PDB file of C-alpha atoms in Angstrom:
ATOM      1  CA  UNK A   1      63.545  -3.934 -44.464  1.00  0.00           C
ATOM      2  CA  UNK A   2      62.683  -7.308 -43.401  1.00  0.00           C
ATOM      3  CA  UNK A   3      59.220  -7.729 -42.517  1.00  0.00           C
ATOM      4  CA  UNK A   4      57.990  -9.795 -40.076  1.00  0.00           C
ATOM      5  CA  UNK A   5      54.751 -11.516 -39.634  1.00  0.00           C
ATOM      6  CA  UNK A   6      52.657 -13.701 -37.005  1.00  0.00           C
ATOM      7  CA  UNK A   7      50.132 -15.975 -36.011  1.00  0.00           C
ATOM      8  CA  UNK A   8      47.357 -17.680 -34.005  1.00  0.00           C
ATOM      9  CA  UNK A   9      46.741 -20.709 -32.118  1.00  0.00           C
ATOM     10  CA  UNK A  10      43.997 -22.688 -33.934  1.00  0.00           C
ATOM     11  CA  UNK A  11      40.826 -24.879 -33.036  1.00  0.00           C
ATOM     12  CA  UNK A  12      38.403 -26.782 -34.675  1.00  0.00           C
ATOM     13  CA  UNK A  13      34.851 -26.448 -33.840  1.00  0.00           C
ATOM     14  CA  UNK A  14      33.610 -29.458 -35.032  1.00  0.00           C
ATOM     15  CA  UNK A  15      34.912 -32.482 -37.073  1.00  0.00           C
ATOM     16  CA  UNK A  16      33.368 -31.592 -40.276  1.00  0.00           C
ATOM     17  CA  UNK A  17      34.300 -28.128 -40.388  1.00  0.00           C
ATOM     18  CA  UNK A  18      38.618 -28.248 -41.548  1.00  0.00           C
ATOM     19  CA  UNK A  19      39.648 -24.532 -40.310  1.00  0.00           C
ATOM     20  CA  UNK A  20      42.610 -23.187 -42.279  1.00  0.00           C
ATOM     21  CA  UNK A  21      45.829 -21.757 -40.367  1.00  0.00           C
ATOM     22  CA  UNK A  22      48.655 -20.291 -41.159  1.00  0.00           C
ATOM     23  CA  UNK A  23      51.978 -21.976 -39.862  1.00  0.00           C
ATOM     24  CA  UNK A  24      54.868 -19.833 -39.417  1.00  0.00           C
ATOM     25  CA  UNK A  25      57.764 -20.749 -41.201  1.00  0.00           C
ATOM     26  CA  UNK A  26      60.364 -18.672 -38.935  1.00  0.00           C
ATOM     27  CA  UNK A  27      59.922 -16.781 -35.908  1.00  0.00           C
ATOM     28  CA  UNK A  28      57.488 -14.314 -36.507  1.00  0.00           C
ATOM     29  CA  UNK A  29      55.798 -10.811 -34.792  1.00  0.00           C
ATOM     30  CA  UNK A  30      52.032 -10.021 -35.782  1.00  0.00           C
ATOM     31  CA  UNK A  31      50.429  -6.692 -35.923  1.00  0.00           C
ATOM     32  CA  UNK A  32      47.062  -4.894 -35.034  1.00  0.00           C
ATOM     33  CA  UNK A  33      47.082  -3.892 -38.685  1.00  0.00           C
ATOM     34  CA  UNK A  34      48.073  -4.875 -42.222  1.00  0.00           C
ATOM     35  CA  UNK A  35      51.180  -3.295 -42.477  1.00  0.00           C
ATOM     36  CA  UNK A  36      54.545  -2.571 -40.847  1.00  0.00           C
ATOM     37  CA  UNK A  37      53.339   0.792 -39.137  1.00  0.00           C
ATOM     38  CA  UNK A  38      50.766  -1.018 -36.690  1.00  0.00           C
ATOM     39  CA  UNK A  39      51.346  -2.052 -33.671  1.00  0.00           C
ATOM     40  CA  UNK A  40      52.975  -5.224 -32.722  1.00  0.00           C
ATOM     41  CA  UNK A  41      51.649  -8.095 -30.729  1.00  0.00           C
ATOM     42  CA  UNK A  42      53.505 -10.492 -30.049  1.00  0.00           C
ATOM     43  CA  UNK A  43      55.844 -13.027 -31.342  1.00  0.00           C
ATOM     44  CA  UNK A  44      55.472 -16.775 -31.473  1.00  0.00           C
ATOM     45  CA  UNK A  45      58.295 -19.615 -32.664  1.00  0.00           C
ATOM     46  CA  UNK A  46      58.661 -21.140 -35.959  1.00  0.00           C
ATOM     47  CA  UNK A  47      56.494 -24.552 -37.012  1.00  0.00           C
ATOM     48  CA  UNK A  48      53.646 -23.289 -34.821  1.00  0.00           C
ATOM     49  CA  UNK A  49      50.070 -22.695 -37.205  1.00  0.00           C
ATOM     50  CA  UNK A  50      47.376 -20.249 -35.934  1.00  0.00           C
ATOM     51  CA  UNK A  51      43.545 -19.457 -37.599  1.00  0.00           C
ATOM     52  CA  UNK A  52      43.334 -17.907 -40.712  1.00  0.00           C
ATOM     53  CA  UNK A  53      40.169 -15.805 -40.459  1.00  0.00           C
ATOM     54  CA  UNK A  54      40.095 -14.884 -44.470  1.00  0.00           C
ATOM     55  CA  UNK A  55      40.663 -11.690 -44.874  1.00  0.00           C
ATOM     56  CA  UNK A  56      43.388 -10.331 -47.230  1.00  0.00           C
ATOM     57  CA  UNK A  57      45.382  -6.480 -47.687  1.00  0.00           C
ATOM     58  CA  UNK A  58      47.828  -5.432 -49.271  1.00  0.00           C
ATOM     59  CA  UNK A  59      50.361  -3.072 -47.729  1.00  0.00           C
ATOM     60  CA  UNK A  60      53.943  -1.795 -48.096  1.00  0.00           C
ATOM     61  CA  UNK A  61      54.062  -4.929 -51.614  1.00  0.00           C
ATOM     62  CA  UNK A  62      52.751  -7.648 -49.251  1.00  0.00           C
ATOM     63  CA  UNK A  63      49.837  -9.497 -49.548  1.00  0.00           C
ATOM     64  CA  UNK A  64      48.294 -10.267 -45.182  1.00  0.00           C
ATOM     65  CA  UNK A  65      46.417 -12.539 -43.857  1.00  0.00           C
ATOM     66  CA  UNK A  66      43.858 -11.518 -40.938  1.00  0.00           C
ATOM     67  CA  UNK A  67      44.719 -14.204 -38.090  1.00  0.00           C
ATOM     68  CA  UNK A  68      43.006 -14.852 -34.499  1.00  0.00           C
ATOM     69  CA  UNK A  69      46.373 -13.951 -32.264  1.00  0.00           C
ATOM     70  CA  UNK A  70      45.026 -15.275 -28.255  1.00  0.00           C
ATOM     71  CA  UNK A  71      41.753 -13.384 -29.113  1.00  0.00           C
ATOM     72  CA  UNK A  72      42.829 -10.451 -30.914  1.00  0.00           C
ATOM     73  CA  UNK A  73      42.247  -9.437 -34.553  1.00  0.00           C
ATOM     74  CA  UNK A  74      45.704  -9.405 -36.073  1.00  0.00           C
ATOM     75  CA  UNK A  75      47.651  -9.376 -39.202  1.00  0.00           C
ATOM     76  CA  UNK A  76      50.550 -11.098 -40.426  1.00  0.00           C
ATOM     77  CA  UNK A  77      52.505 -11.177 -44.237  1.00  0.00           C
ATOM     78  CA  UNK A  78      51.727 -14.014 -46.044  1.00  0.00           C
ATOM     79  CA  UNK A  79      55.661 -14.596 -47.827  1.00  0.00           C
ATOM     80  CA  UNK A  80      56.116 -16.185 -43.522  1.00  0.00           C
ATOM     81  CA  UNK A  81      53.099 -18.398 -43.052  1.00  0.00           C
ATOM     82  CA  UNK A  82      52.176 -21.939 -44.686  1.00  0.00           C
ATOM     83  CA  UNK A  83      48.410 -22.367 -45.156  1.00  0.00           C
ATOM     84  CA  UNK A  84      47.255 -25.857 -44.132  1.00  0.00           C
ATOM     85  CA  UNK A  85      44.082 -27.781 -42.959  1.00  0.00           C
ATOM     86  CA  UNK A  86      44.314 -27.458 -38.648  1.00  0.00           C
ATOM     87  CA  UNK A  87      45.526 -30.206 -36.242  1.00  0.00           C
ATOM     88  CA  UNK A  88      43.104 -31.456 -34.404  1.00  0.00           C
ATOM     89  CA  UNK A  89      45.831 -32.852 -32.241  1.00  0.00           C
ATOM     90  CA  UNK A  90      48.026 -30.829 -29.743  1.00  0.00           C
ATOM     91  CA  UNK A  91      51.125 -29.659 -30.804  1.00  0.00           C
ATOM     92  CA  UNK A  92      54.033 -30.323 -28.982  1.00  0.00           C
ATOM     93  CA  UNK A  93      54.872 -26.867 -28.514  1.00  0.00           C
ATOM     94  CA  UNK A  94      51.711 -26.913 -26.323  1.00  0.00           C
ATOM     95  CA  UNK A  95      52.045 -29.750 -24.481  1.00  0.00           C
ATOM     96  CA  UNK A  96      52.489 -30.013 -20.775  1.00  0.00           C
ATOM     97  CA  UNK A  97      51.512 -26.332 -20.635  1.00  0.00           C
ATOM     98  CA  UNK A  98      49.141 -24.740 -18.223  1.00  0.00           C
ATOM     99  CA  UNK A  99      46.282 -23.647 -18.874  1.00  0.00           C
ATOM    100  CA  UNK A 100      47.007 -19.749 -19.916  1.00  0.00           C
ATOM    101  CA  UNK A 101      44.231 -16.801 -20.208  1.00  0.00           C
ATOM    102  CA  UNK A 102      45.446 -14.346 -22.944  1.00  0.00           C
ATOM    103  CA  UNK A 103      44.604 -10.602 -22.218  1.00  0.00           C
ATOM    104  CA  UNK A 104      41.627 -10.763 -24.040  1.00  0.00           C
ATOM    105  CA  UNK A 105      40.506 -13.597 -22.053  1.00  0.00           C
ATOM    106  CA  UNK A 106      40.680 -11.278 -18.312  1.00  0.00           C
ATOM    107  CA  UNK A 107      39.794  -7.666 -20.458  1.00  0.00           C
ATOM    108  CA  UNK A 108      43.362  -6.353 -19.996  1.00  0.00           C
ATOM    109  CA  UNK A 109      43.609  -2.562 -20.593  1.00  0.00           C
ATOM    110  CA  UNK A 110      45.808  -1.942 -23.217  1.00  0.00           C
ATOM    111  CA  UNK A 111      49.417  -0.616 -22.808  1.00  0.00           C
ATOM    112  CA  UNK A 112      49.860   3.512 -22.742  1.00  0.00           C
ATOM    113  CA  UNK A 113      53.113   2.894 -25.596  1.00  0.00           C
ATOM    114  CA  UNK A 114      53.813  -0.718 -27.562  1.00  0.00           C
ATOM    115  CA  UNK A 115      55.844  -3.379 -25.166  1.00  0.00           C
ATOM    116  CA  UNK A 116      59.493  -3.651 -25.675  1.00  0.00           C
ATOM    117  CA  UNK A 117      61.078  -7.275 -27.646  1.00  0.00           C
ATOM    118  CA  UNK A 118      62.812  -9.014 -25.459  1.00  0.00           C
ATOM    119  CA  UNK A 119      65.790  -9.503 -27.733  1.00  0.00           C
ATOM    120  CA  UNK A 120      67.423 -12.967 -26.060  1.00  0.00           C
ATOM    121  CA  UNK A 121      65.502 -15.773 -24.684  1.00  0.00           C
ATOM    122  CA  UNK A 122      65.590 -14.769 -21.193  1.00  0.00           C
ATOM    123  CA  UNK A 123      67.544 -17.293 -18.743  1.00  0.00           C
ATOM    124  CA  UNK A 124      66.430 -16.461 -15.293  1.00  0.00           C
ATOM    125  CA  UNK A 125      62.887 -16.965 -13.809  1.00  0.00           C
ATOM    126  CA  UNK A 126      61.627 -14.209 -11.041  1.00  0.00           C
ATOM    127  CA  UNK A 127      59.180 -15.001  -8.422  1.00  0.00           C
ATOM    128  CA  UNK A 128      57.389 -12.770  -6.902  1.00  0.00           C
ATOM    129  CA  UNK A 129      54.280 -12.609  -4.889  1.00  0.00           C
ATOM    130  CA  UNK A 130      51.428 -10.058  -5.103  1.00  0.00           C
ATOM    131  CA  UNK A 131      51.384  -9.327  -1.657  1.00  0.00           C
ATOM    132  CA  UNK A 132      47.431  -9.133  -2.096  1.00  0.00           C
ATOM    133  CA  UNK A 133      44.557 -11.616  -1.002  1.00  0.00           C
ATOM    134  CA  UNK A 134      44.012 -14.700  -2.076  1.00  0.00           C
ATOM    135  CA  UNK A 135      41.684 -15.951  -5.118  1.00  0.00           C
ATOM    136  CA  UNK A 136      40.395 -19.559  -5.723  1.00  0.00           C
ATOM    137  CA  UNK A 137      37.905 -19.037  -8.616  1.00  0.00           C
ATOM    138  CA  UNK A 138      38.619 -17.327 -11.760  1.00  0.00           C
ATOM    139  CA  UNK A 139      35.990 -14.733 -11.695  1.00  0.00           C
ATOM    140  CA  UNK A 140      38.146 -13.674  -8.361  1.00  0.00           C
ATOM    141  CA  UNK A 141      41.594 -14.046  -9.725  1.00  0.00           C
ATOM    142  CA  UNK A 142      40.579 -11.964 -13.072  1.00  0.00           C
ATOM    143  CA  UNK A 143      39.497  -9.070 -10.532  1.00  0.00           C
ATOM    144  CA  UNK A 144      43.146  -9.541  -8.465  1.00  0.00           C
ATOM    145  CA  UNK A 145      44.977  -9.467 -12.463  1.00  0.00           C
ATOM    146  CA  UNK A 146      42.812  -6.277 -13.124  1.00  0.00           C
ATOM    147  CA  UNK A 147      43.515  -4.583  -9.739  1.00  0.00           C
ATOM    148  CA  UNK A 148      47.380  -5.068 -10.106  1.00  0.00           C
ATOM    149  CA  UNK A 149      47.522  -3.588 -13.573  1.00  0.00           C
ATOM    150  CA  UNK A 150      44.836  -0.863 -12.726  1.00  0.00           C
ATOM    151  CA  UNK A 151      47.753  -0.402  -9.366  1.00  0.00           C
ATOM    152  CA  UNK A 152      50.784  -0.253 -11.985  1.00  0.00           C
ATOM    153  CA  UNK A 153      49.265   1.702 -14.434  1.00  0.00           C
ATOM    154  CA  UNK A 154      47.164   4.623 -12.834  1.00  0.00           C
ATOM    155  CA  UNK A 155      49.489   4.338  -9.379  1.00  0.00           C
ATOM    156  CA  UNK A 156      53.138   3.644 -10.496  1.00  0.00           C
ATOM    157  CA  UNK A 157      52.719   4.979 -14.096  1.00  0.00           C
ATOM    158  CA  UNK A 158      53.817   2.112 -16.125  1.00  0.00           C
ATOM    159  CA  UNK A 159      52.823   2.040 -18.842  1.00  0.00           C
ATOM    160  CA  UNK A 160      50.798  -2.274 -18.218  1.00  0.00           C
ATOM    161  CA  UNK A 161      50.632  -4.795 -15.463  1.00  0.00           C
ATOM    162  CA  UNK A 162      54.492  -5.654 -14.794  1.00  0.00           C
ATOM    163  CA  UNK A 163      54.526  -9.133 -14.884  1.00  0.00           C
ATOM    164  CA  UNK A 164      55.186 -11.101 -17.623  1.00  0.00           C
ATOM    165  CA  UNK A 165      52.394 -13.887 -15.894  1.00  0.00           C
ATOM    166  CA  UNK A 166      50.059 -14.076 -12.911  1.00  0.00           C
ATOM    167  CA  UNK A 167      49.265 -17.280 -11.199  1.00  0.00           C
ATOM    168  CA  UNK A 168      45.521 -17.965  -9.257  1.00  0.00           C
ATOM    169  CA  UNK A 169      44.882 -20.491  -7.227  1.00  0.00           C
ATOM    170  CA  UNK A 170      42.523 -21.502  -8.667  1.00  0.00           C
ATOM    171  CA  UNK A 171      45.323 -23.158 -11.084  1.00  0.00           C
ATOM    172  CA  UNK A 172      45.176 -20.696 -13.942  1.00  0.00           C
ATOM    173  CA  UNK A 173      47.987 -18.685 -15.219  1.00  0.00           C
ATOM    174  CA  UNK A 174      47.008 -15.294 -16.458  1.00  0.00           C
ATOM    175  CA  UNK A 175      48.977 -13.903 -19.403  1.00  0.00           C
ATOM    176  CA  UNK A 176      50.620 -10.607 -18.579  1.00  0.00           C
ATOM    177  CA  UNK A 177      53.509  -8.862 -21.113  1.00  0.00           C
ATOM    178  CA  UNK A 178      53.509 -12.361 -22.241  1.00  0.00           C
ATOM    179  CA  UNK A 179      56.628 -14.296 -23.190  1.00  0.00           C
ATOM    180  CA  UNK A 180      58.012 -11.612 -25.263  1.00  0.00           C
ATOM    181  CA  UNK A 181      58.229  -8.595 -24.200  1.00  0.00           C
ATOM    182  CA  UNK A 182      60.194  -6.712 -21.241  1.00  0.00           C
ATOM    183  CA  UNK A 183      58.364  -6.414 -18.040  1.00  0.00           C
ATOM    184  CA  UNK A 184      59.134  -3.717 -15.254  1.00  0.00           C
ATOM    185  CA  UNK A 185      58.975  -6.790 -12.690  1.00  0.00           C
ATOM    186  CA  UNK A 186      62.310  -7.124 -11.146  1.00  0.00           C
ATOM    187  CA  UNK A 187      64.799  -3.758 -11.221  1.00  0.00           C
ATOM    188  CA  UNK A 188      67.846  -4.711 -13.134  1.00  0.00           C
ATOM    189  CA  UNK A 189      66.393  -7.778 -14.302  1.00  0.00           C
ATOM    190  CA  UNK A 190      64.258  -6.987 -16.797  1.00  0.00           C
ATOM    191  CA  UNK A 191      66.026  -7.564 -20.206  1.00  0.00           C
ATOM    192  CA  UNK A 192      67.464 -10.782 -18.831  1.00  0.00           C
ATOM    193  CA  UNK A 193      64.128 -13.073 -16.555  1.00  0.00           C
ATOM    194  CA  UNK A 194      60.164 -13.241 -17.027  1.00  0.00           C
ATOM    195  CA  UNK A 195      58.774 -11.769 -13.947  1.00  0.00           C
ATOM    196  CA  UNK A 196      55.968 -14.486 -12.453  1.00  0.00           C
ATOM    197  CA  UNK A 197      53.652 -12.920  -9.875  1.00  0.00           C
ATOM    198  CA  UNK A 198      51.154 -15.478  -7.719  1.00  0.00           C
ATOM    199  CA  UNK A 199      48.581 -14.135  -6.279  1.00  0.00           C
ATOM    200  CA  UNK A 200      47.796 -13.585  -2.387  1.00  0.00           C
ATOM    201  CA  UNK A 201      50.404 -13.362   0.176  1.00  0.00           C
ATOM    202  CA  UNK A 202      53.112 -15.897   1.189  1.00  0.00           C
ATOM    203  CA  UNK A 203      54.315 -14.343   4.296  1.00  0.00           C
ATOM    204  CA  UNK A 204      52.861 -16.990   6.311  1.00  0.00           C
ATOM    205  CA  UNK A 205      52.153 -20.156   4.081  1.00  0.00           C
ATOM    206  CA  UNK A 206      52.735 -21.805   0.845  1.00  0.00           C
ATOM    207  CA  UNK A 207      49.928 -21.719  -2.456  1.00  0.00           C
ATOM    208  CA  UNK A 208      47.851 -24.119  -2.715  1.00  0.00           C
ATOM    209  CA  UNK A 209      49.321 -27.159  -5.255  1.00  0.00           C
ATOM    210  CA  UNK A 210      46.957 -25.762  -8.116  1.00  0.00           C
ATOM    211  CA  UNK A 211      49.084 -22.680  -7.844  1.00  0.00           C
ATOM    212  CA  UNK A 212      52.104 -24.213  -7.357  1.00  0.00           C
ATOM    213  CA  UNK A 213      51.769 -27.044 -10.364  1.00  0.00           C
ATOM    214  CA  UNK A 214      50.894 -23.780 -12.633  1.00  0.00           C
ATOM    215  CA  UNK A 215      53.909 -22.008 -11.571  1.00  0.00           C
ATOM    216  CA  UNK A 216      55.894 -25.177 -12.906  1.00  0.00           C
ATOM    217  CA  UNK A 217      54.686 -25.939 -15.811  1.00  0.00           C
ATOM    218  CA  UNK A 218      54.235 -22.797 -16.611  1.00  0.00           C
ATOM    219  CA  UNK A 219      58.376 -22.581 -16.572  1.00  0.00           C
ATOM    220  CA  UNK A 220      58.322 -26.099 -18.500  1.00  0.00           C
ATOM    221  CA  UNK A 221      56.026 -24.503 -20.950  1.00  0.00           C
ATOM    222  CA  UNK A 222      58.388 -21.891 -21.797  1.00  0.00           C
ATOM    223  CA  UNK A 223      61.653 -24.174 -21.533  1.00  0.00           C
ATOM    224  CA  UNK A 224      59.695 -26.621 -24.229  1.00  0.00           C
ATOM    225  CA  UNK A 225      58.634 -23.362 -26.023  1.00  0.00           C
ATOM    226  CA  UNK A 226      62.374 -21.660 -26.445  1.00  0.00           C
ATOM    227  CA  UNK A 227      61.001 -19.325 -24.583  1.00  0.00           C
ATOM    228  CA  UNK A 228      63.149 -19.797 -21.335  1.00  0.00           C
ATOM    229  CA  UNK A 229      66.643 -20.853 -21.735  1.00  0.00           C
ATOM    230  CA  UNK A 230      67.207 -24.651 -20.632  1.00  0.00           C
ATOM    231  CA  UNK A 231      69.522 -23.849 -18.233  1.00  0.00           C
ATOM    232  CA  UNK A 232      67.826 -21.042 -16.668  1.00  0.00           C
ATOM    233  CA  UNK A 233      67.929 -19.643 -13.149  1.00  0.00           C
ATOM    234  CA  UNK A 234      65.176 -19.829 -10.556  1.00  0.00           C
ATOM    235  CA  UNK A 235      65.283 -17.095  -8.440  1.00  0.00           C
ATOM    236  CA  UNK A 236      63.131 -15.187  -5.781  1.00  0.00           C
ATOM    237  CA  UNK A 237      62.174 -11.247  -5.445  1.00  0.00           C
ATOM    238  CA  UNK A 238      64.250 -10.845  -2.977  1.00  0.00           C
ATOM    239  CA  UNK A 239      67.482 -12.425  -3.928  1.00  0.00           C
ATOM    240  CA  UNK A 240      68.576  -8.853  -6.142  1.00  0.00           C
ATOM    241  CA  UNK A 241      65.976  -6.317  -4.415  1.00  0.00           C
ATOM    242  CA  UNK A 242      65.410  -5.202  -1.106  1.00  0.00           C
ATOM    243  CA  UNK A 243      61.906  -6.723  -0.260  1.00  0.00           C
ATOM    244  CA  UNK A 244      60.894  -9.785   1.265  1.00  0.00           C
ATOM    245  CA  UNK A 245      58.746 -10.796  -2.295  1.00  0.00           C
ATOM    246  CA  UNK A 246      57.649 -13.078  -2.389  1.00  0.00           C
ATOM    247  CA  UNK A 247      56.781 -13.850   0.862  1.00  0.00           C
ATOM    248  CA  UNK A 248      58.981 -15.859   3.422  1.00  0.00           C
ATOM    249  CA  UNK A 249      57.144 -19.507   3.227  1.00  0.00           C
ATOM    250  CA  UNK A 250      57.051 -19.068  -1.153  1.00  0.00           C
ATOM    251  CA  UNK A 251      60.544 -18.596  -0.778  1.00  0.00           C
ATOM    252  CA  UNK A 252      61.719 -20.984   1.217  1.00  0.00           C
ATOM    253  CA  UNK A 253      59.738 -23.622  -0.477  1.00  0.00           C
ATOM    254  CA  UNK A 254      61.177 -22.178  -4.220  1.00  0.00           C
ATOM    255  CA  UNK A 255      65.207 -22.408  -2.723  1.00  0.00           C
ATOM    256  CA  UNK A 256      63.959 -26.002  -3.138  1.00  0.00           C
ATOM    257  CA  UNK A 257      63.588 -26.295  -6.485  1.00  0.00           C
ATOM    258  CA  UNK A 258      65.665 -26.933  -9.165  1.00  0.00           C
ATOM    259  CA  UNK A 259      67.279 -24.215 -11.003  1.00  0.00           C
ATOM    260  CA  UNK A 260      67.020 -22.401  -7.754  1.00  0.00           C
ATOM    261  CA  UNK A 261      69.836 -20.223  -7.034  1.00  0.00           C
ATOM    262  CA  UNK A 262      70.835 -17.534  -4.733  1.00  0.00           C
TER     263      UNK A 262
END
C-alpha cells in the first residue's frame, strides 16, 4: 500500500520565532486524522511547505505529524515530509494568487460524504454566475457563499457546494470544493474542469474590476501551481448547457479573454 500524506501553508508570527514547516517531497494528500482510514482533506504539490503543529501519532506502521491545513487540524505521514525552518518570503507556488478565503475562513459546512478527487489536471475552466444579489464586503460575500452551499446541499441534495471556487465583488476568492475535488458545477464536465462562480447576476452588467481581477489571478495561480493545464480552455456555462449562465454581459466579456473557446 502506498501511503499518501500532506502539508499546510506556514507563516512566521514574528522575527524571533522560527516556526518549523513540513515540506512535501512529492504530491501529497492530507487526512483528518493519523492513519489511512481517516477522511482525505485535499492535495498539495511537491515542495510546498506548511506549519508543523508538533503532535505525533503512530498508525498503519508510520509516524504521522499534526499539521495546519488551511486552518484545519490535519495529519501527514512524515515519510513524505522534509522538515525545515519556515521561509518568510512568498513562495513561487503562491506568487500572484488572489486572496483565497479557506472553507474554515467562511464557515463552510462539512460535506455529507468525502469529495472525489480529480484524476487528471483540469484542462478546462467554466465560468458561472450565481444569478443572485451582489456583495461588496467580505461579511456580505460570506453570507452569499453560505447561502449557495445551503441551497445546493438542502435544496438540491448535493454533498457540498457545487463550485470549485466562488468570487465576490469584494475582490476575495472563496474556496468551495477547491483545486483538487470533482465538482458538481457543469453537467458532464465536472471531471475535466474547474467551476468558478461569480456572486451576482450579470445579465445586464459585468462584474466590477475587483471580481474580474480575482478571476484572472485565480486562473493564473492555478496554472502556476500545476492545478490547471497551461493550455486550458475557458468556457461559459452556457457553452456546454442549456442555461443563461454566466449572464449575457459576463459571457460577452469572457469571449474576449485569452484561452476562450466556444
